[in-house]
């Protein structure tokens, strides 16, 4: 029986590179169960993967949806770790998989990358959300009708398109991701380095969100284990309990912090390394923060740096997800990340 064909999109990125490392180093011989190809833009990067014995598929741009759908039609499972804001490319991946199913008659699967900014609330009393849940998808639809947000729009499109073309879809929705990635290219996350780079320029750390309640986090390696877990179940045909479609949204939290703790952790790391001298954290408004952190995009800034969310990843744990990183790892990552950010600025 032929092995399933798997495509990993985003292998040069932070999450995707770490997922690839996890797959290659899998303790349960995961690679014996499928053939993997990496979707790569640029011959130079493809060559680096090829030299390590990995198969690559070159593409021009995710905006070229016809090309994306055509490539996707050659695979049984697509693991898309690219940023989850592109509605059109996500839909194209799924439609391509739908074509694959029509051709082969075999079941096809799609794993999508999202984030808890999709469910963020301005209220510190926001409820804890669980998944799988029949109420979560309608909740996303309602939030998006009130306040459209690209990443949330993509999630809704993933689910709707998957249902329409009979593709099993799974959305992984992590909170703040921290830690050093293990891929060959990008090894840094977004949120903490963004605030650090701005603080180095201003000689002071800024804070947007309040201290009223905890938000959550997950280490990139623990998150990557969840991708590998879902992919492994799919390629082995062990999908009992692995809900897809409207209820196929999975959380991945392992700890919590307040926005004040977040800001002070960044400050302490930068002060210790001599990057800044000012110890007072400055509270700023949305417009000011957005101009520095998100290129003026106030909605993205607010949802990622100034709101609240609570999720429960118990369903992921019941599937077999076993995160290993501790609160000590989270505290240590500020200094680790600060060293990387400051070193990068010297180049």
Short mmCIF file of C-alpha atoms in Angstrom, two decimals:
data_model
loop_
_atom_site.label_atom_id
_atom_site.label_comp_id
_atom_site.label_asym_id
_atom_site.label_seq_id
_atom_site.Cartn_x
_atom_site.Cartn_y
_atom_site.Cartn_z
CA UNK A 1 0.00 0.00 0.00
CA UNK A 2 1.38 3.39 -1.01
CA UNK A 3 2.37 5.75 1.78
CA UNK A 4 0.36 8.96 2.19
CA UNK A 5 1.90 12.02 0.57
CA UNK A 6 2.37 14.89 3.04
CA UNK A 7 3.18 18.53 2.23
CA UNK A 8 4.62 20.84 4.90
CA UNK A 9 4.13 24.53 4.13
CA UNK A 10 6.23 26.98 6.12
CA UNK A 11 9.30 24.82 6.78
CA UNK A 12 11.56 27.88 6.62
CA UNK A 13 9.50 29.59 9.32
CA UNK A 14 9.51 29.60 13.11
CA UNK A 15 6.76 27.05 13.72
CA UNK A 16 7.24 25.05 10.53
CA UNK A 17 10.97 24.65 10.99
CA UNK A 18 10.43 23.33 14.49
CA UNK A 19 7.66 20.99 13.29
CA UNK A 20 10.02 19.63 10.64
CA UNK A 21 12.72 18.99 13.25
CA UNK A 22 10.19 17.13 15.39
CA UNK A 23 9.12 14.98 12.46
CA UNK A 24 12.69 14.14 11.48
CA UNK A 25 13.58 13.28 15.08
CA UNK A 26 10.35 11.42 15.83
CA UNK A 27 10.86 8.64 18.35
CA UNK A 28 8.10 6.50 16.86
CA UNK A 29 9.47 6.33 13.30
CA UNK A 30 6.82 8.71 11.99
CA UNK A 31 8.58 9.10 8.65
CA UNK A 32 8.09 5.39 7.96
CA UNK A 33 4.37 6.11 7.67
CA UNK A 34 4.42 8.81 4.97
CA UNK A 35 6.44 10.64 2.32
CA UNK A 36 7.06 14.30 3.13
CA UNK A 37 7.69 17.23 0.79
CA UNK A 38 8.46 20.82 1.77
CA UNK A 39 6.82 23.76 0.02
CA UNK A 40 9.65 26.26 -0.42
CA UNK A 41 10.03 29.64 -2.11
CA UNK A 42 13.53 30.24 -3.45
CA UNK A 43 16.05 27.85 -4.95
CA UNK A 44 18.73 28.72 -2.39
CA UNK A 45 16.61 27.55 0.53
CA UNK A 46 15.38 24.52 -1.40
CA UNK A 47 18.97 23.54 -2.08
CA UNK A 48 19.79 23.58 1.64
CA UNK A 49 16.91 21.20 2.34
CA UNK A 50 17.84 19.02 -0.65
CA UNK A 51 21.38 18.66 0.64
CA UNK A 52 19.91 17.17 3.80
CA UNK A 53 18.00 14.60 1.78
CA UNK A 54 14.64 16.36 1.92
CA UNK A 55 12.29 16.68 -1.05
CA UNK A 56 11.15 20.19 -1.90
CA UNK A 57 8.47 21.72 -4.10
CA UNK A 58 9.23 25.20 -5.37
CA UNK A 59 6.44 27.75 -5.61
CA UNK A 60 6.19 31.37 -6.65
CA UNK A 61 3.84 32.95 -4.11
CA UNK A 62 0.98 31.92 -1.84
CA UNK A 63 -1.03 34.67 -3.53
CA UNK A 64 -0.97 32.59 -6.69
CA UNK A 65 -3.93 30.48 -5.63
CA UNK A 66 -4.10 28.53 -8.89
CA UNK A 67 -0.54 27.34 -8.35
CA UNK A 68 -1.22 26.57 -4.68
CA UNK A 69 -4.31 24.49 -5.50
CA UNK A 70 -2.47 22.63 -8.25
CA UNK A 71 0.38 21.70 -5.90
CA UNK A 72 -2.03 20.73 -3.13
CA UNK A 73 -3.85 18.28 -5.40
CA UNK A 74 -0.83 15.96 -5.21
CA UNK A 75 -1.08 15.39 -1.46
CA UNK A 76 -3.17 13.53 1.09
CA UNK A 77 -2.28 15.73 4.06
CA UNK A 78 -1.15 19.35 4.14
CA UNK A 79 0.39 20.83 7.29
CA UNK A 80 0.18 24.59 6.82
CA UNK A 81 2.35 26.41 9.36
CA UNK A 82 2.48 29.71 7.46
CA UNK A 83 0.88 32.70 9.25
CA UNK A 84 -2.86 32.16 9.38
CA UNK A 85 -3.91 35.50 7.91
CA UNK A 86 -4.11 34.47 4.25
CA UNK A 87 -7.67 33.44 3.48
CA UNK A 88 -7.10 32.81 -0.22
CA UNK A 89 -4.09 30.51 0.15
CA UNK A 90 -5.79 28.45 2.88
CA UNK A 91 -8.86 28.01 0.68
CA UNK A 92 -6.64 27.10 -2.27
CA UNK A 93 -4.84 24.41 -0.26
CA UNK A 94 -8.16 22.88 0.74
CA UNK A 95 -9.67 23.03 -2.73
CA UNK A 96 -6.57 21.31 -4.08
CA UNK A 97 -7.01 18.57 -1.51
CA UNK A 98 -10.65 18.30 -2.56
CA UNK A 99 -9.48 17.69 -6.13
CA UNK A 100 -7.12 15.02 -4.82
CA UNK A 101 -10.01 13.24 -3.14
CA UNK A 102 -12.10 13.33 -6.29
CA UNK A 103 -9.22 11.81 -8.23
CA UNK A 104 -8.12 9.12 -5.77
CA UNK A 105 -11.24 8.48 -3.74
CA UNK A 106 -9.09 8.64 -0.59
CA UNK A 107 -9.71 10.78 2.47
CA UNK A 108 -7.66 14.00 2.62
CA UNK A 109 -6.68 16.22 5.53
CA UNK A 110 -5.57 19.78 6.27
CA UNK A 111 -3.90 21.18 9.42
CA UNK A 112 -4.13 24.96 9.76
CA UNK A 113 -2.24 27.43 11.95
CA UNK A 114 -4.24 30.04 13.83
CA UNK A 115 -3.98 31.85 17.18
CA UNK A 116 -5.98 32.87 20.23
CA UNK A 117 -6.06 36.51 19.16
CA UNK A 118 -9.11 35.26 17.23
CA UNK A 119 -11.02 34.83 20.48
CA UNK A 120 -9.44 37.69 22.43
CA UNK A 121 -11.67 39.91 24.53
CA UNK A 122 -11.31 43.41 25.93
CA UNK A 123 -12.99 42.17 29.10
CA UNK A 124 -10.87 40.67 31.90
CA UNK A 125 -13.90 38.52 32.76
CA UNK A 126 -13.86 36.73 29.41
CA UNK A 127 -14.90 33.06 29.81
CA UNK A 128 -12.56 30.09 29.42
CA UNK A 129 -13.13 28.45 26.03
CA UNK A 130 -12.82 24.73 25.47
CA UNK A 131 -12.61 22.61 22.36
CA UNK A 132 -13.91 20.63 20.63
CA UNK A 133 -17.15 22.53 21.19
CA UNK A 134 -20.25 23.02 19.03
CA UNK A 135 -20.42 26.65 20.17
CA UNK A 136 -16.90 27.77 19.21
CA UNK A 137 -17.36 28.06 15.43
CA UNK A 138 -20.59 30.12 15.77
CA UNK A 139 -18.75 32.26 18.32
CA UNK A 140 -15.97 32.97 15.79
CA UNK A 141 -18.57 33.83 13.16
CA UNK A 142 -20.32 36.22 15.52
CA UNK A 143 -17.07 37.94 16.55
CA UNK A 144 -16.06 38.35 12.92
CA UNK A 145 -19.42 39.77 11.91
CA UNK A 146 -18.97 42.42 14.61
CA UNK A 147 -15.27 43.09 13.98
CA UNK A 148 -13.62 41.45 10.93
CA UNK A 149 -10.10 40.15 11.57
CA UNK A 150 -8.07 38.44 8.84
CA UNK A 151 -6.86 35.47 10.88
CA UNK A 152 -10.36 34.78 12.17
CA UNK A 153 -11.77 35.19 8.67
CA UNK A 154 -9.28 32.54 7.51
CA UNK A 155 -10.38 30.11 10.22
CA UNK A 156 -14.01 30.48 9.21
CA UNK A 157 -13.10 30.00 5.54
CA UNK A 158 -11.02 26.90 6.36
CA UNK A 159 -13.94 25.24 8.11
CA UNK A 160 -16.55 26.24 5.52
CA UNK A 161 -14.38 25.24 2.55
CA UNK A 162 -13.41 21.95 4.14
CA UNK A 163 -17.05 21.06 4.61
CA UNK A 164 -17.98 22.10 1.07
CA UNK A 165 -15.27 19.99 -0.64
CA UNK A 166 -15.22 17.14 1.91
CA UNK A 167 -11.76 17.74 3.39
CA UNK A 168 -11.05 17.02 7.05
CA UNK A 169 -9.76 20.25 8.60
CA UNK A 170 -7.99 20.75 11.93
CA UNK A 171 -7.17 24.21 13.29
CA UNK A 172 -4.46 24.60 15.91
CA UNK A 173 -5.05 27.77 17.95
CA UNK A 174 -2.09 28.51 20.24
CA UNK A 175 -1.71 31.53 22.55
CA UNK A 176 1.53 33.53 22.84
CA UNK A 177 4.30 31.32 21.44
CA UNK A 178 7.73 31.61 23.01
CA UNK A 179 11.13 29.95 22.89
CA UNK A 180 13.83 29.40 20.31
CA UNK A 181 12.77 27.45 17.23
CA UNK A 182 14.82 24.51 15.97
CA UNK A 183 14.47 25.00 12.22
CA UNK A 184 17.20 25.88 9.75
CA UNK A 185 16.05 29.45 9.14
CA UNK A 186 13.80 31.66 11.30
CA UNK A 187 14.12 30.67 14.97
CA UNK A 188 12.37 33.59 16.67
CA UNK A 189 8.76 34.31 17.47
CA UNK A 190 6.94 37.63 16.92
CA UNK A 191 5.48 39.18 20.07
CA UNK A 192 8.41 39.36 22.49
CA UNK A 193 11.07 40.32 19.89
CA UNK A 194 8.78 43.04 18.51
CA UNK A 195 8.46 44.72 21.90
CA UNK A 196 12.18 44.21 22.55
CA UNK A 197 13.28 45.85 19.32
CA UNK A 198 11.05 48.85 20.00
CA UNK A 199 12.35 49.10 23.58
CA UNK A 200 15.96 49.11 22.40
CA UNK A 201 15.12 52.04 20.15
CA UNK A 202 13.23 53.93 22.87
CA UNK A 203 15.43 52.90 25.84
CA UNK A 204 12.21 51.87 27.60
CA UNK A 205 9.71 49.00 27.53
CA UNK A 206 6.12 49.85 26.70
CA UNK A 207 2.98 48.09 27.95
CA UNK A 208 -0.49 48.17 26.39
CA UNK A 209 -2.54 45.49 28.16
CA UNK A 210 -3.44 45.53 31.84
CA UNK A 211 -2.59 43.32 34.80
CA UNK A 212 -6.16 42.35 35.64
CA UNK A 213 -5.99 38.73 34.48
CA UNK A 214 -3.63 36.13 33.07
CA UNK A 215 -3.22 35.38 29.38
CA UNK A 216 -1.57 32.17 28.18
CA UNK A 217 1.55 30.88 26.45
CA UNK A 218 3.12 27.76 24.93
CA UNK A 219 6.68 26.87 23.95
CA UNK A 220 7.21 26.41 20.21
CA UNK A 221 8.56 22.89 20.74
CA UNK A 222 5.51 21.85 22.76
CA UNK A 223 3.24 23.38 20.13
CA UNK A 224 5.11 21.52 17.39
CA UNK A 225 4.49 18.27 19.23
CA UNK A 226 0.77 18.91 18.76
CA UNK A 227 1.20 19.24 14.99
CA UNK A 228 3.16 15.99 14.92
CA UNK A 229 0.55 14.27 17.08
CA UNK A 230 -2.33 15.23 14.76
CA UNK A 231 -0.34 14.40 11.63
CA UNK A 232 0.70 11.04 13.04
CA UNK A 233 -2.89 10.10 13.85
CA UNK A 234 -4.00 11.06 10.36
CA UNK A 235 -1.35 9.11 8.44
CA UNK A 236 -1.83 6.03 10.61
CA UNK A 237 -5.61 6.16 10.26
CA UNK A 238 -5.92 6.55 14.02
CA UNK A 239 -8.42 9.41 13.97
CA UNK A 240 -10.85 8.16 16.60
CA UNK A 241 -11.59 11.14 18.80
CA UNK A 242 -9.85 13.51 16.39
CA UNK A 243 -12.76 15.79 15.53
CA UNK A 244 -12.56 17.85 12.34
CA UNK A 245 -14.63 20.58 10.70
CA UNK A 246 -16.74 22.93 12.81
CA UNK A 247 -15.53 21.40 16.08
CA UNK A 248 -11.98 20.67 14.90
CA UNK A 249 -10.32 23.57 16.71
CA UNK A 250 -7.57 22.62 19.17
CA UNK A 251 -5.96 24.74 21.88
CA UNK A 252 -2.40 24.35 23.16
CA UNK A 253 -1.77 26.27 26.39
CA UNK A 254 0.77 25.33 29.06
CA UNK A 255 1.05 28.41 31.30
CA UNK A 256 -0.08 31.95 31.93
CA UNK A 257 1.22 35.47 32.48
CA UNK A 258 -0.18 38.98 32.81
CA UNK A 259 0.75 41.74 30.40
CA UNK A 260 2.60 43.38 33.26
CA UNK A 261 4.70 40.28 33.85
CA UNK A 262 5.31 40.11 30.10
CA UNK A 263 6.59 43.71 30.03
CA UNK A 264 8.67 43.39 33.18
CA UNK A 265 10.26 40.17 31.91
CA UNK A 266 11.35 41.99 28.76
CA UNK A 267 12.60 44.95 30.80
CA UNK A 268 14.63 42.80 33.19
CA UNK A 269 16.31 40.92 30.34
CA UNK A 270 17.22 44.08 28.41
CA UNK A 271 18.49 45.87 31.52
CA UNK A 272 20.61 42.87 32.50
CA UNK A 273 22.23 42.79 29.06
CA UNK A 274 22.77 46.55 29.00
CA UNK A 275 20.36 47.11 26.13
CA UNK A 276 18.36 49.72 28.04
CA UNK A 277 18.83 51.65 31.29
CA UNK A 278 15.27 52.77 32.05
CA UNK A 279 13.56 50.38 34.48
CA UNK A 280 10.14 52.02 34.51
CA UNK A 281 7.67 50.37 32.16
CA UNK A 282 5.63 52.96 30.28
CA UNK A 283 1.89 52.41 29.83
CA UNK A 284 0.87 53.58 26.36
CA UNK A 285 -2.29 53.93 24.33
CA UNK A 286 -3.36 51.80 21.39
CA UNK A 287 -2.43 54.25 18.63
CA UNK A 288 1.08 54.77 20.00
CA UNK A 289 1.66 51.03 20.49
CA UNK A 290 0.30 50.14 17.05
CA UNK A 291 2.57 52.63 15.33
CA UNK A 292 5.60 50.95 16.92
CA UNK A 293 4.62 47.28 16.98
CA UNK A 294 2.22 46.56 14.12
CA UNK A 295 2.84 49.21 11.49
CA UNK A 296 -0.18 51.22 12.59
CA UNK A 297 -2.63 48.29 12.50
CA UNK A 298 -4.59 49.01 15.69
CA UNK A 299 -6.82 45.93 15.57
CA UNK A 300 -3.90 43.50 15.26
CA UNK A 301 -2.02 45.37 17.99
CA UNK A 302 -4.94 45.36 20.38
CA UNK A 303 -5.77 41.68 19.87
CA UNK A 304 -2.17 40.55 20.30
CA UNK A 305 -0.85 42.89 23.00
CA UNK A 306 -3.78 44.27 24.93
CA UNK A 307 -6.62 41.81 25.27
CA UNK A 308 -7.44 38.72 27.32
CA UNK A 309 -8.09 35.09 26.52
CA UNK A 310 -8.51 31.86 28.41
CA UNK A 311 -8.47 28.47 26.75
CA UNK A 312 -8.46 24.91 28.01
CA UNK A 313 -6.30 22.41 26.10
CA UNK A 314 -7.62 19.39 27.95
CA UNK A 315 -8.95 17.89 24.71
CA UNK A 316 -5.47 18.10 23.18
CA UNK A 317 -4.01 16.38 26.21
CA UNK A 318 -6.60 13.62 25.98
CA UNK A 319 -5.47 12.99 22.40
CA UNK A 320 -1.98 12.36 23.76
CA UNK A 321 -0.36 15.80 23.74
CA UNK A 322 2.28 15.89 26.48
CA UNK A 323 3.95 19.31 26.73
CA UNK A 324 7.26 19.30 28.61
CA UNK A 325 8.27 22.91 29.09
CA UNK A 326 7.79 24.50 32.51
CA UNK A 327 7.23 27.94 34.02
CA UNK A 328 10.99 28.16 34.49
CA UNK A 329 11.44 27.77 30.73
CA UNK A 330 9.04 30.64 30.16
CA UNK A 331 10.87 32.90 32.61
CA UNK A 332 14.25 32.00 31.11
CA UNK A 333 13.14 32.70 27.56
CA UNK A 334 13.15 36.48 28.05
CA UNK A 335 16.91 36.56 28.50
CA UNK A 336 17.45 33.99 25.75
CA UNK A 337 15.35 36.01 23.31
CA UNK A 338 16.93 39.31 24.30
CA UNK A 339 20.38 37.91 23.49
CA UNK A 340 19.17 36.84 20.03
CA UNK A 341 17.49 40.17 19.32
CA UNK A 342 20.47 42.22 20.43
CA UNK A 343 22.91 40.02 18.53
CA UNK A 344 20.82 40.34 15.36
CA UNK A 345 20.90 44.13 15.63
CA UNK A 346 24.71 44.09 15.58
CA UNK A 347 24.75 42.47 12.12
#
